Amino acid sequence: MRQIIESALDSTVPPSQFITSNKLLEMLLVGSHLPMPLIWPRSIISVISEHKESITKEVQQAALACWDKVEFNVLKDFLSTLGIRDDIQKEEVVLRIQDLKSKGRWSDVVPLLNIFQLSDDFDLRAIIDSLVAKDRINEAVFLVEANPGFKEYLIEKMSTNVHASKAADLVKRFGLSPENFPTLTLRLKKKCARYLLHNYPLAVVEDYMWTRKEMLGLIAEELDHKGQLDDAVSICKRHALLETGFIKKKDSIDRLSAALAGNTYTYKENILHANDDFVPTETILNGGSASDFINFSTLELEHGRNVFFVDGKDAEAFEKATKELLSSKMVGIDTEFGVSTSTFDQGKIALIQISSPTTTYLFDTVLLAKDPRFCKFIVDLFSNGDILKISHGFSSDSLVLLRTLTIPDMIGRNFCDLMDMYKELDPSQKQPSLAFLCDQPELIGKRLSKGEQMSGWENRPLRKAQIHYAAIDSYVLIELFKMMDKMCLFRGIPLEAYNRDIPLKVKDAKVNEEEKVDGPRRLDRQRADEALPGNRGRFFGINRFEHFYVGKSSNTAFLIDCMLDRLAKYARKRGIDAKSADDKQPHDESLNIAEKENRVIVTRNAKLFENSRGLPCVFLKTDQVEEQFEAIISFFGIKIPAEGCQPRCVKCNGPEIVKIDAEKAKSHLRWENDEDYELSLIHI
């Protein structure tokens, strides 16, 4: 960009002369009225800053006459570089702000308020009210960051169904205590209850929240509101919600109490508890044969014979379990998470399953989390390079495990992730799930039950189906490894290709609090190191809304979800190949296009992400376009040259841009006033 500026100037004349002649000032104003990237005005201000000695009174007077036409994103630097901030009359700024407010230009109002520190001259509460009502949250955040005394007020105003998730993010971002925002906390829990009821069977939802009576009360109220009285009364009766005061709405209390008193309802059992057995959960919920799935008989497992629950109460049983595992040559490791109701109430690991080639142990981390014996066992196991630890995506879970057990950062020795291992065998598979691996004919060739993914893992005692699910998930890892290891050996793939040491960190400094959302989807797991040994250039995703992706660091083409149209245009202006998905197309068609044209999918649609068929896909957590763009180019290592890139057509993404003169452009563009048009004619 600096080269462009310098080429626009007469190379025989020093830059200082262009400052005194106001040439650079004219160029700056052109940049603020045309769709140019911010690097343009910033580069000009940088040139002026390097030659401050050439700033004369005449230059300052010229700047004072046009300060209100400068791009607001660089206005502060402009005023500081020219040294004219204190020369601008307060009354002039106030009038300018009032004019911008009347035109609804809030993105310009807020910078002026902050730059000139005029919070005492305006009713900031009223401005915050207007910004939130108009969904201008970014501007509201910018305002309160400069006026910290209004942070709590902004969050209170955002404690609605529309903005609750963003408000929760701000509580974290500002370092505030969730306890000071009871309205927001309740709103998030209600959103969680509605989300669960919309996406999961009622039996699963109740089981998931079995130990959370407040949430069960909200679920019962929601069922009552939807007219499902029998379901609501049944839950109330099982958990004594009316007697213990967890039903809060008066109309719900009246209806539910009347139904119970008059026995005018049909009691409905929770099928998961009523028909519990050591079988795949899908067969309990939907019927069918257990033989269609991997089950205890498939792996020759049996509860009480080679599957044991360990809570530490029996010291002898605990010592026997840990001694056997520490003497094994290989172990399979998996974890299950507890309840998560909101970004303020994130689930910790409730169960860790560790299998040897002969036995599976289910360790109750609810009880063992603070037990020094168990913490020492985990450290000894993870740091022992003689024991092969087999997992599937466990590197991410281990971070939460370390945090659950309050174990410090450490190096995990001799870990093998089956996902990486299978990708060595079949590079076309970008994110092979554990269920996918089990289903492959050359491996086990049977379905793996996933019916307990959303489950009440904090409940004690565990249901039989939970024990069945948890034991298989860890033991099957060893069986898969044995089969895949033979395949790797046959193809000459070295052990080092999929077996490595990994750094395990309790907290990664790169974690962005905006990645955390409300609801039970557990987007809170910390991001693993992107520079893990053997994983350079790899997106080391750590939750089921992220992905594993191996790709080039440049020349990456994207397919942008239709919800992110502003991002697509923003990227095209900067020369990035960003094709937009058709909002009328089904997701499958978008995936077909991405696969055919070798494009990375970029979306904020959770369902599209979850069903991306293993294709490279980025799930963005922020709704701010500049942050979205920065996240993409920094992750993929895309370098934007200082002089900028050749832009693409913002409408069609075409690479060819035809230059036309300003007179012809006037017939195609909308100008606010003639002055804007005249500025475009300045020769640069």
CSV table of C-alpha atoms in Angstrom, one decimal, residues 101-390:
chain,number,residue,atom,x,y,z
A,101,LYS,CA,-27.7,10.2,15.7
A,102,SER,CA,-30.5,11.7,13.7
A,103,LYS,CA,-29.3,9.8,10.6
A,104,GLY,CA,-28.9,6.6,12.5
A,105,ARG,CA,-25.1,6.4,11.9
A,106,TRP,CA,-24.3,4.8,15.2
A,107,SER,CA,-21.0,3.3,14.0
A,108,ASP,CA,-19.8,6.9,13.7
A,109,VAL,CA,-21.4,8.2,16.8
A,110,VAL,CA,-19.7,5.9,19.2
A,111,PRO,CA,-16.1,6.6,18.0
A,112,LEU,CA,-16.7,10.3,18.4
A,113,LEU,CA,-18.0,9.9,21.9
A,114,ASN,CA,-15.0,7.9,22.9
A,115,ILE,CA,-12.4,10.0,21.1
A,116,PHE,CA,-13.6,13.3,22.5
A,117,GLN,CA,-14.6,11.8,25.9
A,118,LEU,CA,-18.1,13.3,25.9
A,119,SER,CA,-19.8,10.7,28.0
A,120,ASP,CA,-20.9,13.4,30.5
A,121,ASP,CA,-22.6,15.4,27.7
A,122,PHE,CA,-24.9,12.6,26.6
A,123,ASP,CA,-27.2,10.1,28.2
A,124,LEU,CA,-25.2,7.0,27.7
A,125,ARG,CA,-27.9,4.8,29.1
A,126,ALA,CA,-30.3,6.1,26.4
A,127,ILE,CA,-27.7,5.5,23.7
A,128,ILE,CA,-27.0,2.0,24.9
A,129,ASP,CA,-30.8,1.3,24.9
A,130,SER,CA,-31.0,2.5,21.3
A,131,LEU,CA,-27.9,0.5,20.2
A,132,VAL,CA,-29.3,-2.7,21.8
A,133,ALA,CA,-32.8,-2.1,20.3
A,134,LYS,CA,-31.2,-1.7,16.9
A,135,ASP,CA,-29.0,-4.8,17.4
A,136,ARG,CA,-25.9,-2.7,17.2
A,137,ILE,CA,-24.1,-4.7,19.8
A,138,ASN,CA,-20.6,-4.1,18.5
A,139,GLU,CA,-20.9,-0.4,18.8
A,140,ALA,CA,-22.4,-0.7,22.3
A,141,VAL,CA,-19.5,-2.9,23.4
A,142,PHE,CA,-17.1,-0.3,21.9
A,143,LEU,CA,-18.8,2.4,23.9
A,144,VAL,CA,-18.8,0.7,27.3
A,145,GLU,CA,-15.2,-0.4,26.9
A,146,ALA,CA,-14.3,3.3,26.9
A,147,ASN,CA,-16.8,3.8,29.7
A,148,PRO,CA,-16.4,0.8,32.0
A,149,GLY,CA,-19.0,2.0,34.5
A,150,PHE,CA,-21.7,1.1,32.0
A,151,LYS,CA,-20.7,-2.5,31.4
A,152,GLU,CA,-23.2,-4.0,33.8
A,153,TYR,CA,-26.0,-1.8,32.4
A,154,LEU,CA,-25.2,-3.1,28.9
A,155,ILE,CA,-25.3,-6.7,30.0
A,156,GLU,CA,-28.6,-6.2,31.8
A,157,LYS,CA,-30.2,-4.6,28.7
A,158,MET,CA,-28.9,-7.6,26.6
A,159,SER,CA,-30.4,-10.2,29.0
A,160,THR,CA,-33.1,-11.1,26.5
A,161,ASN,CA,-33.8,-14.1,24.3
A,162,VAL,CA,-32.2,-12.4,21.4
A,163,HIS,CA,-29.0,-11.3,23.0
A,164,ALA,CA,-28.5,-13.6,26.0
A,165,SER,CA,-25.7,-15.6,24.4
A,166,LYS,CA,-23.7,-12.5,23.5
A,167,ALA,CA,-24.4,-11.0,26.9
A,168,ALA,CA,-22.9,-14.2,28.5
A,169,ASP,CA,-19.8,-13.8,26.3
A,170,LEU,CA,-19.4,-10.2,27.5
A,171,VAL,CA,-19.7,-11.3,31.2
A,172,LYS,CA,-16.7,-13.5,30.5
A,173,ARG,CA,-14.9,-11.0,28.4
A,174,PHE,CA,-15.3,-8.2,31.0
A,175,GLY,CA,-14.2,-10.5,33.8
A,176,LEU,CA,-17.5,-10.0,35.7
A,177,SER,CA,-19.2,-12.4,38.1
A,178,PRO,CA,-22.2,-14.3,36.6
A,179,GLU,CA,-23.8,-14.2,40.1
A,180,ASN,CA,-24.4,-10.5,39.6
A,181,PHE,CA,-26.7,-11.2,36.6
A,182,PRO,CA,-29.5,-13.6,37.8
A,183,THR,CA,-31.9,-12.5,35.0
A,184,LEU,CA,-29.3,-13.4,32.4
A,185,THR,CA,-28.5,-16.7,34.1
A,186,LEU,CA,-32.1,-17.7,34.2
A,187,ARG,CA,-32.6,-16.7,30.6
A,188,LEU,CA,-29.7,-18.9,29.5
A,189,LYS,CA,-31.1,-21.9,31.4
A,190,LYS,CA,-34.5,-21.4,29.8
A,191,LYS,CA,-32.9,-21.3,26.4
A,192,CYS,CA,-31.0,-24.5,27.3
A,193,ALA,CA,-34.3,-26.2,28.3
A,194,ARG,CA,-36.0,-25.2,25.0
A,195,TYR,CA,-33.0,-26.3,23.0
A,196,LEU,CA,-32.9,-29.7,24.6
A,197,LEU,CA,-36.6,-30.3,24.2
A,198,HIS,CA,-36.5,-29.3,20.6
A,199,ASN,CA,-33.5,-31.5,19.7
A,200,TYR,CA,-33.7,-34.6,21.9
A,201,PRO,CA,-36.3,-37.1,23.1
A,202,LEU,CA,-37.9,-36.2,26.4
A,203,ALA,CA,-36.5,-39.3,28.1
A,204,VAL,CA,-33.0,-38.3,27.2
A,205,VAL,CA,-33.6,-34.7,28.3
A,206,GLU,CA,-34.9,-35.7,31.7
A,207,ASP,CA,-32.1,-38.2,32.2
A,208,TYR,CA,-29.5,-35.5,31.3
A,209,MET,CA,-30.9,-33.1,33.9
A,210,TRP,CA,-31.7,-35.8,36.5
A,211,THR,CA,-29.6,-34.2,39.2
A,212,ARG,CA,-30.6,-30.6,38.3
A,213,LYS,CA,-34.0,-29.9,39.8
A,214,GLU,CA,-34.0,-26.2,38.8
A,215,MET,CA,-33.6,-27.3,35.2
A,216,LEU,CA,-36.2,-30.0,35.5
A,217,GLY,CA,-38.6,-27.4,36.9
A,218,LEU,CA,-38.0,-25.2,33.8
A,219,ILE,CA,-38.5,-28.3,31.5
A,220,ALA,CA,-41.7,-29.1,33.2
A,221,GLU,CA,-43.0,-25.5,32.9
A,222,GLU,CA,-42.1,-25.6,29.2
A,223,LEU,CA,-43.9,-28.9,28.7
A,224,ASP,CA,-46.9,-27.4,30.5
A,225,HIS,CA,-46.8,-24.3,28.3
A,226,LYS,CA,-46.7,-26.5,25.2
A,227,GLY,CA,-49.8,-28.5,26.4
A,228,GLN,CA,-47.9,-31.7,27.3
A,229,LEU,CA,-49.5,-31.9,30.7
A,230,ASP,CA,-49.0,-35.7,31.2
A,231,ASP,CA,-45.3,-35.4,30.6
A,232,ALA,CA,-45.0,-32.3,32.8
A,233,VAL,CA,-46.9,-34.0,35.7
A,234,SER,CA,-44.9,-37.2,35.4
A,235,ILE,CA,-41.6,-35.4,35.7
A,236,CYS,CA,-42.9,-33.3,38.6
A,237,LYS,CA,-44.1,-36.5,40.4
A,238,ARG,CA,-40.8,-38.4,39.9
A,239,HIS,CA,-38.7,-35.5,41.2
A,240,ALA,CA,-41.1,-33.9,43.7
A,241,LEU,CA,-40.7,-30.6,41.9
A,242,LEU,CA,-43.9,-29.0,43.3
A,243,GLU,CA,-43.2,-30.0,46.9
A,244,THR,CA,-39.7,-28.6,46.7
A,245,GLY,CA,-40.7,-25.4,45.1
A,246,PHE,CA,-38.9,-25.8,41.7
A,247,ILE,CA,-42.1,-24.9,39.7
A,248,LYS,CA,-42.1,-21.1,39.8
A,249,LYS,CA,-44.9,-20.0,37.4
A,250,LYS,CA,-48.2,-19.6,39.1
A,251,ASP,CA,-50.3,-20.8,36.2
A,252,SER,CA,-48.1,-23.9,35.9
A,253,ILE,CA,-48.4,-24.6,39.6
A,254,ASP,CA,-52.1,-24.4,39.5
A,255,ARG,CA,-52.5,-26.7,36.5
A,256,LEU,CA,-50.0,-29.3,37.7
A,257,SER,CA,-51.3,-29.3,41.2
A,258,ALA,CA,-54.9,-29.8,40.0
A,259,ALA,CA,-53.9,-32.6,37.8
A,260,LEU,CA,-52.0,-34.4,40.6
A,261,ALA,CA,-54.8,-33.8,43.1
A,262,GLY,CA,-57.5,-34.9,40.8
A,263,ASN,CA,-55.5,-37.7,39.3
A,264,THR,CA,-56.5,-36.4,35.8
A,265,TYR,CA,-53.3,-37.3,34.0
A,266,THR,CA,-51.7,-40.4,32.5
A,267,TYR,CA,-48.4,-41.2,34.2
A,268,LYS,CA,-45.5,-41.7,31.7
A,269,GLU,CA,-42.4,-43.6,32.7
A,270,ASN,CA,-39.0,-42.6,31.6
A,271,ILE,CA,-38.2,-45.4,29.2
A,272,LEU,CA,-34.5,-45.2,29.8
A,273,HIS,CA,-34.9,-46.0,33.4
A,274,ALA,CA,-38.0,-48.3,33.1
A,275,ASN,CA,-36.4,-50.6,30.5
A,276,ASP,CA,-32.7,-50.2,31.5
A,277,ASP,CA,-30.4,-53.1,30.5
A,278,PHE,CA,-26.9,-53.8,29.3
A,279,VAL,CA,-27.8,-53.1,25.7
A,280,PRO,CA,-27.3,-50.2,23.1
A,281,THR,CA,-29.5,-47.3,24.1
A,282,GLU,CA,-31.0,-47.0,20.6
A,283,THR,CA,-32.7,-50.3,21.1
A,284,ILE,CA,-34.3,-49.1,24.3
A,285,LEU,CA,-35.6,-45.8,22.7
A,286,ASN,CA,-36.5,-47.1,19.2
A,287,GLY,CA,-36.6,-50.9,19.4
A,288,GLY,CA,-34.6,-53.2,17.1
A,289,SER,CA,-32.0,-55.8,17.7
A,290,ALA,CA,-28.9,-55.3,19.9
A,291,SER,CA,-27.0,-57.6,17.5
A,292,ASP,CA,-27.0,-54.7,15.0
A,293,PHE,CA,-24.6,-52.9,17.3
A,294,ILE,CA,-21.3,-53.6,19.0
A,295,ASN,CA,-22.3,-54.9,22.3
A,296,PHE,CA,-20.8,-56.7,25.4
A,297,SER,CA,-20.9,-60.1,23.7
A,298,THR,CA,-19.1,-58.7,20.6
A,299,LEU,CA,-16.1,-57.8,22.7
A,300,GLU,CA,-16.5,-60.5,25.3
A,301,LEU,CA,-17.2,-58.0,28.1
A,302,GLU,CA,-19.4,-58.6,31.2
A,303,HIS,CA,-20.2,-56.2,34.0
A,304,GLY,CA,-18.7,-57.6,37.2
A,305,ARG,CA,-16.3,-59.9,35.4
A,306,ASN,CA,-14.1,-57.6,33.3
A,307,VAL,CA,-16.0,-54.3,33.6
A,308,PHE,CA,-15.8,-52.5,36.9
A,309,PHE,CA,-17.0,-49.2,38.3
A,310,VAL,CA,-14.3,-47.6,40.6
A,311,ASP,CA,-15.2,-44.7,42.9
A,312,GLY,CA,-12.3,-45.0,45.4
A,313,LYS,CA,-14.4,-46.1,48.4
A,314,ASP,CA,-13.0,-49.6,48.3
A,315,ALA,CA,-9.2,-48.9,48.7
A,316,GLU,CA,-8.3,-52.5,47.7
A,317,ALA,CA,-10.3,-52.3,44.4
A,318,PHE,CA,-8.9,-48.9,43.6
A,319,GLU,CA,-5.3,-50.1,44.1
A,320,LYS,CA,-5.9,-53.3,42.0
A,321,ALA,CA,-7.3,-51.2,39.1
A,322,THR,CA,-4.5,-48.7,39.0
A,323,LYS,CA,-1.8,-51.3,39.4
A,324,GLU,CA,-3.1,-53.4,36.5
A,325,LEU,CA,-3.4,-50.3,34.2
A,326,LEU,CA,0.1,-49.0,35.1
A,327,SER,CA,1.5,-52.5,34.3
A,328,SER,CA,-0.2,-52.8,30.9
A,329,LYS,CA,1.6,-52.2,27.6
A,330,MET,CA,-1.4,-50.4,26.1
A,331,VAL,CA,-4.7,-48.8,27.4
A,332,GLY,CA,-7.7,-47.3,25.7
A,333,ILE,CA,-8.9,-44.0,27.2
A,334,ASP,CA,-12.3,-42.2,26.8
A,335,THR,CA,-14.2,-39.7,28.9
A,336,GLU,CA,-17.8,-38.6,29.5
A,337,PHE,CA,-18.9,-35.1,30.4
A,338,GLY,CA,-21.3,-33.9,33.1
A,339,VAL,CA,-24.2,-31.5,32.6
A,340,SER,CA,-23.7,-28.1,30.9
A,341,THR,CA,-26.6,-25.7,31.2
A,342,SER,CA,-25.0,-22.4,30.0
A,343,THR,CA,-21.7,-20.8,29.4
A,344,PHE,CA,-21.7,-20.1,33.2
A,345,ASP,CA,-22.2,-23.7,34.0
A,346,GLN,CA,-19.9,-25.8,31.9
A,347,GLY,CA,-19.7,-29.5,32.5
A,348,LYS,CA,-16.6,-31.1,33.8
A,349,ILE,CA,-15.6,-34.7,33.1
A,350,ALA,CA,-17.8,-37.0,35.2
A,351,LEU,CA,-16.4,-40.3,34.1
A,352,ILE,CA,-13.1,-41.5,32.6
A,353,GLN,CA,-13.0,-45.0,31.1
A,354,ILE,CA,-9.6,-46.8,30.9
A,355,SER,CA,-9.3,-50.2,29.4
A,356,SER,CA,-6.4,-52.7,29.4
A,357,PRO,CA,-6.5,-55.6,26.8
A,358,THR,CA,-8.4,-57.7,29.4
A,359,THR,CA,-10.4,-55.3,31.6
A,360,THR,CA,-12.3,-52.0,31.6
A,361,TYR,CA,-12.4,-49.7,34.5
A,362,LEU,CA,-14.9,-46.8,34.8
A,363,PHE,CA,-13.5,-44.2,37.2
A,364,ASP,CA,-16.0,-41.9,38.9
A,365,THR,CA,-14.3,-38.5,38.6
A,366,VAL,CA,-17.3,-36.9,40.5
A,367,LEU,CA,-15.9,-38.5,43.6
A,368,LEU,CA,-12.3,-38.9,42.6
A,369,ALA,CA,-11.6,-35.4,41.3
A,370,LYS,CA,-10.1,-34.3,44.6
A,371,ASP,CA,-8.5,-37.6,45.5
A,372,PRO,CA,-4.7,-37.3,45.5
A,373,ARG,CA,-4.4,-41.0,44.8
A,374,PHE,CA,-6.3,-40.7,41.5
A,375,CYS,CA,-4.6,-37.5,40.4
A,376,LYS,CA,-1.2,-39.2,41.0
A,377,PHE,CA,-2.4,-42.2,39.0
A,378,ILE,CA,-3.4,-40.1,36.0
A,379,VAL,CA,-0.1,-38.2,36.0
A,380,ASP,CA,1.8,-41.5,36.3
A,381,LEU,CA,-0.2,-43.0,33.4
A,382,PHE,CA,0.0,-40.0,31.1
A,383,SER,CA,3.7,-39.5,31.6
A,384,ASN,CA,4.7,-43.1,31.2
A,385,GLY,CA,6.3,-43.5,27.8
A,386,ASP,CA,6.3,-47.3,28.1
A,387,ILE,CA,2.5,-47.5,28.0
A,388,LEU,CA,0.7,-46.8,24.7
A,389,LYS,CA,-2.4,-44.6,25.3
A,390,ILE,CA,-5.0,-45.2,22.6
